[in-house]
Short mmCIF file of C-alpha atoms and ligand atoms in Angstrom, two decimals:
data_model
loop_
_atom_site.label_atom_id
_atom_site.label_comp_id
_atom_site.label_asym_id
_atom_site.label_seq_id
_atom_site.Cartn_x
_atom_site.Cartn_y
_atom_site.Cartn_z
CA UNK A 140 -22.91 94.53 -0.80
CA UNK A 141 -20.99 97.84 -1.84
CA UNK A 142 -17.89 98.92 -1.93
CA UNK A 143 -17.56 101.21 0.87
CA UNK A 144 -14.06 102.84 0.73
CA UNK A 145 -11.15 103.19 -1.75
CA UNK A 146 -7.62 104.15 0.43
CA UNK A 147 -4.54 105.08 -1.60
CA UNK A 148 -1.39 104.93 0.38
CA UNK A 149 2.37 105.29 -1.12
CA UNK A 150 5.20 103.71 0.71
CA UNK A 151 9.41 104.36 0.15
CA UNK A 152 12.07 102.74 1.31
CA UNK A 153 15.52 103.69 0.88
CA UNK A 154 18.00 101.74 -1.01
CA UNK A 155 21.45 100.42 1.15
CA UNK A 156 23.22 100.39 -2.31
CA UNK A 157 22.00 102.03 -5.34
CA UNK A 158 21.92 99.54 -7.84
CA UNK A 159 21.21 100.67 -12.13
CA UNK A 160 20.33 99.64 -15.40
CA UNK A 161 20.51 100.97 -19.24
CA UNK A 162 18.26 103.69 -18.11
CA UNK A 163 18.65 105.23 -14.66
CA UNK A 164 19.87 104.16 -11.27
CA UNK A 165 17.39 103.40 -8.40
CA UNK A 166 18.50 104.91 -4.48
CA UNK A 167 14.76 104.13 -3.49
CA UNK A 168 12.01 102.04 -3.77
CA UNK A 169 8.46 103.63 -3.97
CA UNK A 170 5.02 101.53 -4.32
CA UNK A 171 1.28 102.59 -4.17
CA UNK A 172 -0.65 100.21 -2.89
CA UNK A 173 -4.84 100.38 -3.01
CA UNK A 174 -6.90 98.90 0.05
CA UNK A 175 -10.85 98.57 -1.00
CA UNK A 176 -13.07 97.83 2.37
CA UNK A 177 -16.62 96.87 1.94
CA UNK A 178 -19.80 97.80 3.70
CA UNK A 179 -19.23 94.26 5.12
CA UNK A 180 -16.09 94.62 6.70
CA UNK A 181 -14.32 92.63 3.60
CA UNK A 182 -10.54 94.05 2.59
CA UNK A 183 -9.07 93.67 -0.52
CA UNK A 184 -5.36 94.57 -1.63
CA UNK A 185 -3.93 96.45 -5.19
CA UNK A 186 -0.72 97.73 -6.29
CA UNK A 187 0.04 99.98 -9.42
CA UNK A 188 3.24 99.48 -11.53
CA UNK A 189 4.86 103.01 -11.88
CA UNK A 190 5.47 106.68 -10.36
CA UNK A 191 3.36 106.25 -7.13
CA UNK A 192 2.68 109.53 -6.53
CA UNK A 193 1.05 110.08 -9.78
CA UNK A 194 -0.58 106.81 -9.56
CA UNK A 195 -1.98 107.73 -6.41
CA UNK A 196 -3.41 110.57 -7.64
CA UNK A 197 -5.10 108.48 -10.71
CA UNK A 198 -6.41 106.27 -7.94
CA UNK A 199 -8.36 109.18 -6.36
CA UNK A 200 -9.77 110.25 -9.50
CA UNK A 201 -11.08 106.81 -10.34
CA UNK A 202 -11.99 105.95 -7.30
CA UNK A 203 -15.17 108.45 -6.65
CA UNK A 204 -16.89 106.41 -9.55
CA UNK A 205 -16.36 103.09 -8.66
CA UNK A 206 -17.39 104.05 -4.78
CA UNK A 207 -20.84 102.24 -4.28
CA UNK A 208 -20.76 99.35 -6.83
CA UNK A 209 -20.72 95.60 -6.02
CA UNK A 210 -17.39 94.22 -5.64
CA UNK A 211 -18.48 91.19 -7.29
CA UNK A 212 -18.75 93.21 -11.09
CA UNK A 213 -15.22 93.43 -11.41
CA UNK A 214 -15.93 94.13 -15.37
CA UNK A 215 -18.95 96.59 -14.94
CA UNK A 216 -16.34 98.47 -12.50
CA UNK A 217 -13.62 98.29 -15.10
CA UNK A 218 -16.00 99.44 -17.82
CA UNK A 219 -16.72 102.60 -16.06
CA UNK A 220 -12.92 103.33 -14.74
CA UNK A 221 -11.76 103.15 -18.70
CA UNK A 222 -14.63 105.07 -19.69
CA UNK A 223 -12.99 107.65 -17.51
CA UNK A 224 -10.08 108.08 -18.30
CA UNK A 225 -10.14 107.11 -22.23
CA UNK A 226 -10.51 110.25 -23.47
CA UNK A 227 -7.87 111.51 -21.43
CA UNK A 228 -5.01 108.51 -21.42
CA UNK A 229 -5.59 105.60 -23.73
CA UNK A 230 -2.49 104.16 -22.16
CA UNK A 231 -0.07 104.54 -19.87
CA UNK A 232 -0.20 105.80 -15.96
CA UNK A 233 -4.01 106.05 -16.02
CA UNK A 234 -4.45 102.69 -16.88
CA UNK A 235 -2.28 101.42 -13.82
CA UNK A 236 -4.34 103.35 -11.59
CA UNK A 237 -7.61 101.04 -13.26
CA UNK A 238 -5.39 98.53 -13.12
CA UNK A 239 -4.43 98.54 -8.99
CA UNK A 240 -7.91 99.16 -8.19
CA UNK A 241 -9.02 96.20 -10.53
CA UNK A 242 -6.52 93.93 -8.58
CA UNK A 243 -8.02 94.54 -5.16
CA UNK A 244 -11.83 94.33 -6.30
CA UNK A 245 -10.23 90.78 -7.52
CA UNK A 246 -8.71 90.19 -3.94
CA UNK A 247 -11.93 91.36 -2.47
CA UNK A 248 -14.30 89.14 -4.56
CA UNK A 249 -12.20 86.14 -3.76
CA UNK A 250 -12.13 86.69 -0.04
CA UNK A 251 -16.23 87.86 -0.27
CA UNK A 252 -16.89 84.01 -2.50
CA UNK A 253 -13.92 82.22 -0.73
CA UNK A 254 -12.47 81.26 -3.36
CA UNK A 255 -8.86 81.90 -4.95
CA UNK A 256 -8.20 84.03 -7.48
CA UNK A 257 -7.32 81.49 -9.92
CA UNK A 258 -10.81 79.94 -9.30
CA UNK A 259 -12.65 83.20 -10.22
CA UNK A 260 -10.40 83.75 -13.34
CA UNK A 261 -11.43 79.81 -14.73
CA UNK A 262 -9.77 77.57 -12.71
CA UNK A 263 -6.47 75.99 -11.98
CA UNK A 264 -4.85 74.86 -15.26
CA UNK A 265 -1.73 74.00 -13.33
CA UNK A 266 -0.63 73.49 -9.68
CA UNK A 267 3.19 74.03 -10.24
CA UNK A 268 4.60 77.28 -11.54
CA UNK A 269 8.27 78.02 -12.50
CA UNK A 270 9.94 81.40 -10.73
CA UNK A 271 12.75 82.94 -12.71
CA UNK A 272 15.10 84.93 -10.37
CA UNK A 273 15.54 88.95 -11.80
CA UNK A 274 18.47 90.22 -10.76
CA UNK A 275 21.82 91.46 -11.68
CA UNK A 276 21.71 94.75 -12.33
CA UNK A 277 24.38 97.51 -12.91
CA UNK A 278 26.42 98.58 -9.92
CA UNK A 279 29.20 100.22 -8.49
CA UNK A 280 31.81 97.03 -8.67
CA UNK A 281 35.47 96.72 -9.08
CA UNK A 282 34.96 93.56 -11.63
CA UNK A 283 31.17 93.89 -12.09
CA UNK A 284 31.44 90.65 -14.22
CA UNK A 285 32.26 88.47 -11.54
CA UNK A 286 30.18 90.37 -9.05
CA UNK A 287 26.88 89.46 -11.66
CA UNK A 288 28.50 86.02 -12.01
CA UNK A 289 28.95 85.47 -7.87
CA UNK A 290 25.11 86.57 -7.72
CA UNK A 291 23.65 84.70 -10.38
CA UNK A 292 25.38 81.23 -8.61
CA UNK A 293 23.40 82.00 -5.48
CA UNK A 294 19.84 82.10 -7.31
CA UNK A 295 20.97 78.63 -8.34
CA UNK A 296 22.06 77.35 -4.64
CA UNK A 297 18.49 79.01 -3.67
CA UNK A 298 16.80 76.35 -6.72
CA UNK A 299 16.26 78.45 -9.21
CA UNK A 300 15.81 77.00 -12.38
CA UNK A 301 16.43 80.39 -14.51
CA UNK A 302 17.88 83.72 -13.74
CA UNK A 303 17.09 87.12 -16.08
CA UNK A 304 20.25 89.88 -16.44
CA UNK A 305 20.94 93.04 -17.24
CA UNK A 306 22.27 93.90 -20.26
CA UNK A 307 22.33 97.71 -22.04
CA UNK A 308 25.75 99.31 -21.19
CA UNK A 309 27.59 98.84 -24.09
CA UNK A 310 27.42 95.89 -26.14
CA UNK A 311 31.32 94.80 -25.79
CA UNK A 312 30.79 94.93 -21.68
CA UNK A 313 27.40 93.06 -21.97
CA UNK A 314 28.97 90.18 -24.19
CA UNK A 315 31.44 90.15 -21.60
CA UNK A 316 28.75 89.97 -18.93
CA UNK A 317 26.72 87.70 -20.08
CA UNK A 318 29.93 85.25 -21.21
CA UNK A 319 31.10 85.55 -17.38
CA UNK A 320 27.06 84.95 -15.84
CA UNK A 321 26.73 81.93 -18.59
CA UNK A 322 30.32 80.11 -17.74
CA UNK A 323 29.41 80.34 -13.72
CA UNK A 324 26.02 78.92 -14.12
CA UNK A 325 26.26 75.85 -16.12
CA UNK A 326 24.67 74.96 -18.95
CA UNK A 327 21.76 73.32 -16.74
CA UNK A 328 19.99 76.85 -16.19
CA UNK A 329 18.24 79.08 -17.87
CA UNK A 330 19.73 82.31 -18.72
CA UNK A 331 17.49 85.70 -19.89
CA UNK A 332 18.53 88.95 -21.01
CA UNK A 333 16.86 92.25 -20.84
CA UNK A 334 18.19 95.66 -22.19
CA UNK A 335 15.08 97.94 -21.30
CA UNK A 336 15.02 99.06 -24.81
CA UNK A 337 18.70 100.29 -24.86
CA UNK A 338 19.61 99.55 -28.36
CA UNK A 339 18.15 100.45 -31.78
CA UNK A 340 17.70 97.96 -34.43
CA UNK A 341 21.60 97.33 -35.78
CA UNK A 342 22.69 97.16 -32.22
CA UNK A 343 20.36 94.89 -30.62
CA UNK A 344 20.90 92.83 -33.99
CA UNK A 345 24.71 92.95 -32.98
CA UNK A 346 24.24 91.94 -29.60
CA UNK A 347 21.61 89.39 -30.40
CA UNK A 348 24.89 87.69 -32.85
CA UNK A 349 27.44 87.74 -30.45
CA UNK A 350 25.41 85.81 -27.53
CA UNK A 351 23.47 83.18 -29.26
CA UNK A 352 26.27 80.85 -28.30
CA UNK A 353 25.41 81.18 -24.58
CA UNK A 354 21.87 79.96 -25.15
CA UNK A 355 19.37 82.82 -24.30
CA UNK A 356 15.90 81.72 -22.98
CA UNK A 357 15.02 85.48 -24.56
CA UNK A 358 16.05 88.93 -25.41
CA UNK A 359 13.00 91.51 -23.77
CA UNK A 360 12.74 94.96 -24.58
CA UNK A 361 15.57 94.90 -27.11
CA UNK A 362 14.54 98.03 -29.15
CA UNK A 363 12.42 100.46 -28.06
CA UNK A 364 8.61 99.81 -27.37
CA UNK A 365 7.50 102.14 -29.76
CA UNK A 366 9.34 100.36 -33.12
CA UNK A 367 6.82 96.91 -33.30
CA UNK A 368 8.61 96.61 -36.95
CA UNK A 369 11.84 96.67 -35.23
CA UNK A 370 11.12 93.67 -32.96
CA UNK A 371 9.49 91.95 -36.16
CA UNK A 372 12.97 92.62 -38.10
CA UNK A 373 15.24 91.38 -34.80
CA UNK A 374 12.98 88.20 -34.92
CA UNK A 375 13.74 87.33 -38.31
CA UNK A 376 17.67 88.10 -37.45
CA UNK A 377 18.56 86.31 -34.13
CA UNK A 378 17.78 82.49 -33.04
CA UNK A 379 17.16 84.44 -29.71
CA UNK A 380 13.35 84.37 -28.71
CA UNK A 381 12.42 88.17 -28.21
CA UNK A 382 10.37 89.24 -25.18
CA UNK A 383 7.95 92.71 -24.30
CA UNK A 384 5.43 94.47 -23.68
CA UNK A 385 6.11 95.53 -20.11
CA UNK A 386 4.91 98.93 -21.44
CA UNK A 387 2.51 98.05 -23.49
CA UNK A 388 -1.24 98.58 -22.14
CA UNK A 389 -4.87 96.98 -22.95
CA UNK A 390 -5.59 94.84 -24.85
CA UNK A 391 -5.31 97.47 -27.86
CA UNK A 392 -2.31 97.93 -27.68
CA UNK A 393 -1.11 94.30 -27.15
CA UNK A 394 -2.87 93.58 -30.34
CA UNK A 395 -0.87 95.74 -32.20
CA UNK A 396 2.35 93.87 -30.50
CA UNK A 397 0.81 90.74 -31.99
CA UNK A 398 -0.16 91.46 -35.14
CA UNK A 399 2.63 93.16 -35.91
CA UNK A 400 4.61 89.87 -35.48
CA UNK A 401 6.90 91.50 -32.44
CA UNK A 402 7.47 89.03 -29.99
CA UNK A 403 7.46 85.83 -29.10
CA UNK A 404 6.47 86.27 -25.55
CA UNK A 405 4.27 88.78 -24.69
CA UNK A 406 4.78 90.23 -20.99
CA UNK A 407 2.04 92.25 -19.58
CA UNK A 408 2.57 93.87 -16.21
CA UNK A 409 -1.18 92.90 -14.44
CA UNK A 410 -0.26 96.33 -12.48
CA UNK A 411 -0.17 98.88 -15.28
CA UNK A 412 -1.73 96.80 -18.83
CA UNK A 413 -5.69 96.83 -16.93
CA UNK A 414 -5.41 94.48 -13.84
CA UNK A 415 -6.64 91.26 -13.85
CA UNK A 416 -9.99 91.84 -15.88
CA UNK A 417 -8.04 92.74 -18.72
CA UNK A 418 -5.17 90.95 -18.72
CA UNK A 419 -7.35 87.90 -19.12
CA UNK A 420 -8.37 89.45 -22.08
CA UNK A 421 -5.01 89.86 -23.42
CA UNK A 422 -4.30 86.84 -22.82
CA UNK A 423 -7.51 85.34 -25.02
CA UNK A 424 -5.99 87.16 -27.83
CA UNK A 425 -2.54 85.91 -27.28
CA UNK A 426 -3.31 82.72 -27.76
CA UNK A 427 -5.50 83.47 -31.15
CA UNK A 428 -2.04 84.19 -32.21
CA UNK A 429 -0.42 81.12 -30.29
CA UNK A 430 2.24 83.21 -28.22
CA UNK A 431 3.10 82.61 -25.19
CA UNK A 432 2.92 84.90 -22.08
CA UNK A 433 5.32 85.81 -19.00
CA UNK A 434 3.85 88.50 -17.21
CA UNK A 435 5.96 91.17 -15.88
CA UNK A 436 5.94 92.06 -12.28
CA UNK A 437 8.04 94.34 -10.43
CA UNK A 438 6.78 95.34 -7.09
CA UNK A 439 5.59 93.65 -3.64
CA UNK A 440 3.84 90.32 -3.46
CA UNK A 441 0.39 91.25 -3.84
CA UNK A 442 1.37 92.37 -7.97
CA UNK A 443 3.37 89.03 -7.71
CA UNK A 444 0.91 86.98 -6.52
CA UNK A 445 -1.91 88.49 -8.77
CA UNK A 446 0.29 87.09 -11.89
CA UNK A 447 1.33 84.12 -9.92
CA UNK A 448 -2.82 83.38 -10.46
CA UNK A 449 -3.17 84.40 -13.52
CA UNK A 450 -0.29 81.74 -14.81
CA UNK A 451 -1.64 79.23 -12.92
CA UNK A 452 -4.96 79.69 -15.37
CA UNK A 453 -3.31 80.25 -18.82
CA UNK A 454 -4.03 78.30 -21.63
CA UNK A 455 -1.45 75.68 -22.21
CA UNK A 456 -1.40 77.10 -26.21
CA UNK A 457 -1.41 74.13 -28.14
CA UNK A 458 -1.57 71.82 -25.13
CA UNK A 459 0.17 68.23 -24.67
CA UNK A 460 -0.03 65.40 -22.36
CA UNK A 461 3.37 66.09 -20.67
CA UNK A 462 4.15 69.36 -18.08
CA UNK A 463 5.31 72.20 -19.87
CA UNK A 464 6.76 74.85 -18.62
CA UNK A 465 5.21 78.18 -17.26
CA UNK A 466 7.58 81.00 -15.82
CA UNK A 467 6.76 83.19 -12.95
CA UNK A 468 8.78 87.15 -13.13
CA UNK A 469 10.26 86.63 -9.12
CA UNK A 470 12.21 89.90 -9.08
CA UNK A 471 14.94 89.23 -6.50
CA UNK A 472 16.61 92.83 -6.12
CA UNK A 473 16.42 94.59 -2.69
CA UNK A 474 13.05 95.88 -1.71
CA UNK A 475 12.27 96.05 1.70
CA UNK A 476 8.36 97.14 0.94
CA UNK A 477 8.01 93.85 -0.50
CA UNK A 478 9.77 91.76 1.66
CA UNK A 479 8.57 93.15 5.08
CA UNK A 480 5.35 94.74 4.28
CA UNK A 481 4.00 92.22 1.89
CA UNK A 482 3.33 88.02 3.20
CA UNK A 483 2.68 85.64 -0.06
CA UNK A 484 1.11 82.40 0.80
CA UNK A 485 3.70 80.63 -1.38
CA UNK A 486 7.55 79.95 -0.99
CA UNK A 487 10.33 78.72 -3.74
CA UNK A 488 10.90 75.01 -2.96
CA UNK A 489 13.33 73.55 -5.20
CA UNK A 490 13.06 75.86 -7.84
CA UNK A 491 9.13 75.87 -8.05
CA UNK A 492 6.27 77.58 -6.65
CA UNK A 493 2.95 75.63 -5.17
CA UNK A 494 0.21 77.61 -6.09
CA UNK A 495 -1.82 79.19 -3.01
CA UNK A 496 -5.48 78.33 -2.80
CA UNK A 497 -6.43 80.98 -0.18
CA UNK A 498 -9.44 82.70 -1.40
CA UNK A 499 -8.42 86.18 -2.63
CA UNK A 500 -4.32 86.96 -3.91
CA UNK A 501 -4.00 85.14 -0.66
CA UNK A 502 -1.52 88.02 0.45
CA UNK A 503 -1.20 88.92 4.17
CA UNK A 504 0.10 92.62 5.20
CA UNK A 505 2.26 93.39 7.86
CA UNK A 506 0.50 96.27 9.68
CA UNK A 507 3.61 97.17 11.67
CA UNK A 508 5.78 97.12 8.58
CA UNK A 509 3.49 98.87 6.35
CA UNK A 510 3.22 101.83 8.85
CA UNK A 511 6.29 102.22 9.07
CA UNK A 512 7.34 102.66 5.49
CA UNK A 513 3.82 105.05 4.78
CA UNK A 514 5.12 108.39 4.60
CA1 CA B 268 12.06 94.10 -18.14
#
């Protein structure tokens, strides 16, 4: 059994509305997704979290190598992508080109045993996972406070249980965002809040002050990624748990996140940290440090599925008899590419997800869809 072929395609969609957050503003949504086909006939599915054109182009560098192997060796693959591209790019883009390619030889070694992905990763620790809707980001609005607020009451009608916002803009319009969001939703939700690394330390200390009253599940990316002692300092200032690591990558550099006393929950994005292979590794050393995880996903349903898997195997860190809660990233902005092109076995019911046992990611493509957004 070999692998046989490694395709790289890169799909866009353009936006209907432009929507923004503390960074940039988004007109279009762009995706590369991997397909790996074995001598058998077997297909397996990857996506890559960043600039898919220059992911693409890390995923036919890598790929040449990794042509031939068994499917099954999902680490003995990963061990010779990294040893290709360390010397080059210890993190960052190269990694989420290992990282896509990683996720389909994981979708391809399900489908080849029949089993789930969960299966291969250890087993189902839990059969119900928790989606939080992310949405309400920055657009053009008259009263963009009541816009977010209108928004953030239909995730609840749909069942969520949480919802994640924008914040970044300035801190006075946040507060006011966030008061506005808080007082439409109730008190029986859970509310996030993510600034994307917008603020430096006395500002995201401000903020963090001012909105503790409306009960914040977290505060991700706060400061920016590159100040761990900032994070550390923020945790020691706010009630607020504080969330990242969306740009964080391997299990290097999540270690220096933990040790450095940054977060309380760690996010890695299975898409960009190392795929599956080493995300499970991150997650090992996580809980030597008893944090907990929320992976971040932002993309179609096969990245959303692969973490949907990968929660449904983390270690309950310390454990109890009674159902805890573990949260599932269930980005809700428009994207077409994932809505149309991308078929998850698994459906919000009342707020929570059922995990799929279909061997593989259990992801189905639309071949009609995904031709037509292939450019
Ligand atoms: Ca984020």
């Amino acid at each position: 059994m070999k692998i046989k072929s490694i395709e790289v395609f890169v799909l866009n969609d353009k936006l209907d509305k432009p929507f923004y957050f503390s960074q940039w503003s988004y007109s279009e949504r762009k995706i590369c997704l991997v397909k790996l086909s074995t001598d058998e006939g077997v297909v397996g599915w990857g996506e890559g979290y960043g600039p898919a054109d220059v992911l693409a182009a890390g995923v036919k560098l890598l790929s040449q190598y990794v042509i031939g192997m068994n499917p099954l060796d999902n680490e003995t693959i990963w061990d010779v992508m990294y040893r290709r591209s360390l010397d080059y790019a210890r993190r960052g883009i190269l990694v989420a080109a290992i990282s896509a390619i990683d996720m389909a030889v994981w979708d391809v070694k399900g489908k080849i045993l029949n089993v789930p992905v969960h299966q291969l990763l250890g087993g189902k620790k839990r059969d119900i996972i928790t989606p939080y809707a992310t949405g309400l980001y920055f657009r053009e609005e008259k009263n963009l406070p009541k816009a977010l607020a209108d928004e953030a009451i239909e995730y609840k009608e749909l069942g969520y249980k949480a919802v994640k916002m924008k914040v970044g803009m300035t801190i006075e319009k946040d507060i006011e965002m966030v008061r506005e969001v808080r007082k439409a939703i109730g008190d029986d939700m859970e509310l996030m809040v993510d600034s994307n690394h917008a603020y430096n330390l006395r500002e995201a200390v401000k903020l963090s002050k001012a909105i503790e009253e409306y009960d914040i599940g977290w505060f991700e990316e706060p400061v920016s990624p590159e100040f761990y002692s900032q994070y550390a300092e923020l945790r020691n200032a706010t009630t607020i748990p504080i969330a990242g690591g969306e740009c964080e990558y391997l299990r290097y550099g999540f270690h220096q996140l933990l040790r450095s006393n940054a977060v309380d929950i760690a996010q890695p994005d299975i898409a960009a940290c190392g795929g599956l292979t080493e995300v499970k590794k991150i997650s090992t050393l996580a809980s030597t440090y008893g944090k907990e995880i929320v992976p971040h996903s932002w993309g179609t349903y096969i990245a959303i599925s692969a973490a949907m898997h990968f929660i449904s195997n983390l270690d309950n860190v310390p454990g109890r008899m009674f159902n805890s809660n573990f949260w599932m990233e269930h980005d809700r902005t428009d994207n077409d590419l994932r809505d149309q092109v991308t078929i998850p076995d698994f459906e919000v019911k009342n707020g929570e997800i059922k995990v799929s046992d279909k061997p593989g990611l259990g992801v189905t493509i639309d071949e009609d869809a995904f031709k037509s957004f292939c450019k």
